[in-house]
Amino acid sequence: MMRVPLIAGNWKMNTTVAEAVRLVREMLPALDPIRGVEKLVCPPFVSLAPVADIIRGSSIQLGAQNMHHMDRGAYTGEVSPLMLTGLCQYVIIGHSERRQFFGDTSEVVNRKLGAALQHGLRPILCVGENLRENDVGITEAVVATQLRTALKGLGATSAMVVAYEPLWAIGTGKAASGEQAARTIEIIRAILGQLWGGDSATSVRMLYGGSVTGANITEFVSQPGIDGALVGGASLKAADFVSIASQTAAIKKRT
Ligand code: PGA
């Protein structure tokens, strides 16, 4: 089963519209020609349309960082899947910062996933344990519960991507080791296999996220079960993001 590697940049609440435009223009010439790996940028909502204009016709794809699950209505300040369809190909769902600061429980994540898939958006579902959970050795149980709740009632689909992001590694400069990440991702794939069947689970791409840089990306993508990365801080620097994508392409070509 051939899984196309994916390198996704989550810009979080960084970049003004002018800065987002500058950043994507800076990346474009070196990022566009990289083959064998999907390259995705996820700028803030207000920069989606301007960035879409710049990357149109290129090999770079666009994603949102979140969305509401309803199509429309009296939900002041929210952005719906209908608004994203046609503009983005991907949407990040259940990022730990959404879970931590904005009340995105796994039930909320479940509704958002269903809505994204229904509208033809490819969701990147984020799961991961916090430091305490890791310390006491319940990583497997935590990600299993997150997955089972988030995927409740949803049929098997290779449109979904899962990002394993241990909270203790996000924005801390302390990435997991490649072996650690691969081990948990193997567990995630096994849980998906129980829910969806082995063949479906094999076709779902799995990313690692948490302090990924140009200096450590090879450790992750040289693991056969890890199909790419969800990159925060390093995706805000054009040269770093390009380097992460090109190293991934080179390694996955060999394996
Ligand atoms: P980081 O963020 O690369 O800055 O650790 C990753 C993420 O939150 O997706």
CSV table of C-alpha atoms and ligand atoms in Angstrom, one decimal:
chain,number,residue,atom,x,y,z
A,1,MET,CA,0.0,0.0,0.0
A,2,MET,CA,1.6,3.2,-1.2
A,3,ARG,CA,1.1,6.2,1.1
A,4,VAL,CA,2.1,9.6,-0.3
A,5,PRO,CA,4.2,11.4,2.4
A,6,LEU,CA,2.9,14.6,3.7
A,7,ILE,CA,4.7,17.6,5.2
A,8,ALA,CA,2.2,20.0,6.8
A,9,GLY,CA,3.0,23.5,8.2
A,10,ASN,CA,0.8,24.7,11.0
A,11,TRP,CA,1.3,28.4,11.3
A,12,LYS,CA,-0.9,28.7,14.3
A,13,MET,CA,-1.8,32.3,15.4
A,14,ASN,CA,1.2,33.8,13.6
A,15,THR,CA,1.6,36.0,10.6
A,16,THR,CA,-0.4,39.0,9.6
A,17,VAL,CA,-1.9,38.8,6.1
A,18,ALA,CA,1.1,40.7,4.7
A,19,GLU,CA,3.5,38.4,6.6
A,20,ALA,CA,1.7,35.2,5.4
A,21,VAL,CA,1.8,36.4,1.8
A,22,ARG,CA,5.6,37.2,2.2
A,23,LEU,CA,6.2,33.8,3.8
A,24,VAL,CA,4.5,31.7,1.1
A,25,ARG,CA,6.1,33.7,-1.7
A,26,GLU,CA,9.5,33.0,-0.1
A,27,MET,CA,8.8,29.3,0.1
A,28,LEU,CA,7.1,28.8,-3.3
A,29,PRO,CA,10.1,28.7,-5.6
A,30,ALA,CA,12.0,26.0,-3.6
A,31,LEU,CA,8.9,24.1,-2.3
A,32,ASP,CA,7.0,23.8,-5.6
A,33,PRO,CA,9.5,21.6,-7.5
A,34,ILE,CA,9.9,19.0,-4.6
A,35,ARG,CA,8.3,15.7,-5.8
A,36,GLY,CA,7.2,12.6,-4.0
A,37,VAL,CA,5.8,14.4,-1.0
A,38,GLU,CA,2.7,16.5,-0.5
A,39,LYS,CA,3.4,20.0,0.8
A,40,LEU,CA,0.7,21.7,2.8
A,41,VAL,CA,0.6,25.1,4.5
A,42,CYS,CA,-2.1,26.0,7.1
A,43,PRO,CA,-2.1,29.8,7.6
A,44,PRO,CA,-4.6,31.6,9.8
A,45,PHE,CA,-8.2,31.9,8.4
A,46,VAL,CA,-7.8,35.5,7.2
A,47,SER,CA,-4.8,34.6,5.1
A,48,LEU,CA,-6.3,31.5,3.4
A,49,ALA,CA,-7.7,33.4,0.4
A,50,PRO,CA,-4.6,35.6,-0.2
A,51,VAL,CA,-2.3,32.5,0.1
A,52,ALA,CA,-4.6,30.5,-2.1
A,53,ASP,CA,-4.1,33.1,-4.8
A,54,ILE,CA,-0.4,32.8,-4.6
A,55,ILE,CA,-0.1,29.0,-4.6
A,56,ARG,CA,-2.8,28.5,-7.3
A,57,GLY,CA,-1.3,26.3,-10.1
A,58,SER,CA,1.5,25.1,-7.9
A,59,SER,CA,2.0,21.7,-6.1
A,60,ILE,CA,1.4,23.3,-2.7
A,61,GLN,CA,-1.8,22.6,-0.9
A,62,LEU,CA,-3.8,24.6,1.6
A,63,GLY,CA,-5.3,23.8,4.9
A,64,ALA,CA,-7.3,25.5,7.7
A,65,GLN,CA,-6.3,25.1,11.3
A,66,ASN,CA,-9.8,24.5,12.6
A,67,MET,CA,-13.5,24.8,11.7
A,68,HIS,CA,-17.0,24.6,13.1
A,69,HIS,CA,-19.1,21.5,12.3
A,70,MET,CA,-22.2,23.3,11.2
A,71,ASP,CA,-22.7,24.6,7.6
A,72,ARG,CA,-24.1,28.0,8.6
A,73,GLY,CA,-26.0,29.8,11.4
A,74,ALA,CA,-25.8,32.0,14.4
A,75,TYR,CA,-22.3,31.0,15.6
A,76,THR,CA,-20.6,34.4,15.8
A,77,GLY,CA,-16.9,34.2,15.0
A,78,GLU,CA,-16.9,30.7,13.6
A,79,VAL,CA,-15.9,29.4,10.2
A,80,SER,CA,-17.8,26.6,8.5
A,81,PRO,CA,-16.8,23.7,6.3
A,82,LEU,CA,-18.9,25.2,3.5
A,83,MET,CA,-16.6,28.3,3.6
A,84,LEU,CA,-13.5,26.2,3.4
A,85,THR,CA,-14.6,23.8,0.7
A,86,GLY,CA,-13.2,25.0,-2.6
A,87,LEU,CA,-10.6,27.1,-0.8
A,88,CYS,CA,-8.7,24.4,1.1
A,89,GLN,CA,-8.0,20.7,0.7
A,90,TYR,CA,-7.2,20.0,4.3
A,91,VAL,CA,-8.3,21.0,7.8
A,92,ILE,CA,-6.5,20.3,11.1
A,93,ILE,CA,-9.0,18.9,13.6
A,94,GLY,CA,-8.5,18.5,17.3
A,95,HIS,CA,-5.1,20.1,17.7
A,96,SER,CA,-4.0,19.9,21.3
A,97,GLU,CA,-4.2,23.7,21.6
A,98,ARG,CA,-7.8,23.6,20.5
A,99,ARG,CA,-8.5,20.8,23.1
A,100,GLN,CA,-6.6,22.7,25.8
A,101,PHE,CA,-7.8,26.3,25.3
A,102,PHE,CA,-11.0,26.1,23.3
A,103,GLY,CA,-13.0,23.2,24.7
A,104,ASP,CA,-12.6,20.9,21.7
A,105,THR,CA,-13.4,17.6,23.4
A,106,SER,CA,-13.2,14.4,21.5
A,107,GLU,CA,-17.0,14.6,21.0
A,108,VAL,CA,-16.6,18.0,19.4
A,109,VAL,CA,-13.7,16.6,17.4
A,110,ASN,CA,-16.0,13.7,16.3
A,111,ARG,CA,-18.6,16.2,14.9
A,112,LYS,CA,-16.0,18.3,13.1
A,113,LEU,CA,-14.4,15.2,11.5
A,114,GLY,CA,-17.7,14.0,10.2
A,115,ALA,CA,-18.5,17.5,8.8
A,116,ALA,CA,-15.1,17.8,7.2
A,117,LEU,CA,-15.3,14.4,5.5
A,118,GLN,CA,-18.9,15.1,4.4
A,119,HIS,CA,-17.7,18.3,2.7
A,120,GLY,CA,-14.8,16.6,0.9
A,121,LEU,CA,-12.1,18.2,3.2
A,122,ARG,CA,-9.3,16.0,4.3
A,123,PRO,CA,-9.0,16.2,8.1
A,124,ILE,CA,-5.8,15.9,9.9
A,125,LEU,CA,-6.8,14.5,13.3
A,126,CYS,CA,-4.4,15.3,16.1
A,127,VAL,CA,-4.0,13.0,19.1
A,128,GLY,CA,-1.4,12.8,21.8
A,129,GLU,CA,-0.8,12.4,25.5
A,130,ASN,CA,0.5,15.0,28.0
A,131,LEU,CA,3.6,14.8,30.1
A,132,ARG,CA,2.0,13.3,33.1
A,133,GLU,CA,0.2,10.6,31.0
A,134,ASN,CA,3.5,9.8,29.4
A,135,ASP,CA,5.3,9.6,32.7
A,136,VAL,CA,2.8,7.2,34.2
A,137,GLY,CA,2.8,5.1,31.1
A,138,ILE,CA,-0.8,5.5,29.9
A,139,THR,CA,0.0,6.9,26.4
A,140,GLU,CA,-1.6,4.0,24.7
A,141,ALA,CA,-4.8,4.2,26.6
A,142,VAL,CA,-5.0,8.0,26.1
A,143,VAL,CA,-4.6,7.9,22.4
A,144,ALA,CA,-6.9,4.9,22.1
A,145,THR,CA,-9.7,6.8,23.9
A,146,GLN,CA,-9.1,9.9,21.8
A,147,LEU,CA,-9.2,7.9,18.6
A,148,ARG,CA,-12.3,5.8,19.5
A,149,THR,CA,-14.3,8.8,20.5
A,150,ALA,CA,-13.2,11.0,17.6
A,151,LEU,CA,-14.0,8.3,15.1
A,152,LYS,CA,-17.3,7.1,16.5
A,153,GLY,CA,-19.8,6.4,13.7
A,154,LEU,CA,-17.3,7.4,11.0
A,155,GLY,CA,-16.7,4.9,8.2
A,156,ALA,CA,-13.2,3.9,7.0
A,157,THR,CA,-11.5,6.5,4.8
A,158,SER,CA,-8.1,7.1,3.5
A,159,ALA,CA,-9.0,10.8,3.2
A,160,MET,CA,-8.2,11.2,6.9
A,161,VAL,CA,-4.7,11.8,8.2
A,162,VAL,CA,-3.7,11.2,11.8
A,163,ALA,CA,-1.0,13.3,13.5
A,164,TYR,CA,0.5,11.9,16.6
A,165,GLU,CA,1.6,14.9,18.7
A,166,PRO,CA,2.7,14.3,22.2
A,167,LEU,CA,1.9,17.5,24.1
A,168,TRP,CA,5.2,17.5,25.9
A,169,ALA,CA,7.0,17.8,22.5
A,170,ILE,CA,4.9,20.7,21.1
A,171,GLY,CA,6.8,23.9,21.0
A,172,THR,CA,9.2,22.7,23.6
A,173,GLY,CA,12.2,21.9,21.5
A,174,LYS,CA,12.1,18.4,23.1
A,175,ALA,CA,10.9,16.1,20.3
A,176,ALA,CA,10.1,12.5,20.8
A,177,SER,CA,12.6,10.0,19.5
A,178,GLY,CA,11.9,8.4,16.1
A,179,GLU,CA,11.5,5.0,17.8
A,180,GLN,CA,9.1,6.5,20.4
A,181,ALA,CA,7.0,8.2,17.8
A,182,ALA,CA,7.0,5.1,15.5
A,183,ARG,CA,5.9,2.9,18.4
A,184,THR,CA,2.9,5.0,19.3
A,185,ILE,CA,2.0,5.4,15.6
A,186,GLU,CA,2.1,1.6,15.3
A,187,ILE,CA,-0.4,1.4,18.2
A,188,ILE,CA,-2.6,4.1,16.5
A,189,ARG,CA,-2.6,2.1,13.3
A,190,ALA,CA,-3.5,-1.1,15.2
A,191,ILE,CA,-6.5,0.7,16.8
A,192,LEU,CA,-7.6,2.0,13.4
A,193,GLY,CA,-7.3,-1.6,12.2
A,194,GLN,CA,-9.7,-2.8,15.0
A,195,LEU,CA,-12.1,0.0,14.0
A,196,TRP,CA,-11.9,-0.1,10.3
A,197,GLY,CA,-10.1,-3.3,9.3
A,198,GLY,CA,-6.4,-3.8,8.5
A,199,ASP,CA,-6.5,-2.7,4.9
A,200,SER,CA,-8.1,0.6,5.6
A,201,ALA,CA,-5.8,1.3,8.5
A,202,THR,CA,-2.8,0.6,6.2
A,203,SER,CA,-3.9,3.3,3.8
A,204,VAL,CA,-4.2,6.1,6.4
A,205,ARG,CA,-1.2,8.4,6.5
A,206,MET,CA,0.3,9.0,10.0
A,207,LEU,CA,2.3,12.1,10.8
A,208,TYR,CA,4.5,12.9,13.8
A,209,GLY,CA,4.4,16.4,15.3
A,210,GLY,CA,6.2,18.2,18.1
A,211,SER,CA,9.4,20.2,17.7
A,212,VAL,CA,10.2,18.9,14.2
A,213,THR,CA,13.0,20.8,12.5
A,214,GLY,CA,15.3,20.4,9.6
A,215,ALA,CA,17.8,18.9,12.0
A,216,ASN,CA,15.6,16.0,13.3
A,217,ILE,CA,13.1,15.3,10.5
A,218,THR,CA,15.2,12.3,9.1
A,219,GLU,CA,14.8,10.5,12.4
A,220,PHE,CA,11.1,10.4,12.0
A,221,VAL,CA,10.5,9.9,8.3
A,222,SER,CA,13.1,7.2,8.1
A,223,GLN,CA,10.7,5.1,10.2
A,224,PRO,CA,8.5,3.2,7.6
A,225,GLY,CA,5.3,3.8,9.6
A,226,ILE,CA,5.7,7.6,9.8
A,227,ASP,CA,4.5,9.2,6.6
A,228,GLY,CA,5.5,12.8,7.3
A,229,ALA,CA,5.2,15.6,9.9
A,230,LEU,CA,3.0,18.3,11.2
A,231,VAL,CA,5.4,21.2,11.8
A,232,GLY,CA,4.7,24.3,13.9
A,233,GLY,CA,7.6,26.6,14.7
A,234,ALA,CA,9.8,25.5,11.9
A,235,SER,CA,7.1,26.0,9.3
A,236,LEU,CA,7.4,29.7,9.8
A,237,LYS,CA,10.8,29.8,8.4
A,238,ALA,CA,10.8,29.2,4.6
A,239,ALA,CA,14.3,27.6,4.4
A,240,ASP,CA,13.5,25.2,7.3
A,241,PHE,CA,10.2,24.1,5.9
A,242,VAL,CA,11.6,23.6,2.5
A,243,SER,CA,14.5,21.6,4.0
A,244,ILE,CA,12.0,19.4,6.0
A,245,ALA,CA,10.0,18.7,2.8
A,246,SER,CA,13.1,17.9,0.6
A,247,GLN,CA,14.7,15.7,3.2
A,248,THR,CA,11.4,13.8,3.5
A,249,ALA,CA,11.2,13.4,-0.3
A,250,ALA,CA,14.8,12.1,-0.4
A,251,ILE,CA,14.3,9.5,2.4
A,252,LYS,CA,10.9,8.2,1.3
A,253,LYS,CA,12.2,7.8,-2.3
A,254,ARG,CA,14.8,5.4,-0.9
A,255,THR,CA,12.5,3.3,1.3
B,1,PGA,P1,5.9,22.7,17.0
B,1,PGA,O1,4.4,22.5,16.9
B,1,PGA,O2,6.5,22.1,15.7
B,1,PGA,O3,6.2,24.1,17.1
B,1,PGA,O4,6.4,21.9,18.2
B,1,PGA,C1,3.8,21.4,16.3
B,1,PGA,C2,2.3,21.5,16.3
B,1,PGA,O5,1.7,22.0,17.3
B,1,PGA,O6,1.6,21.0,15.3
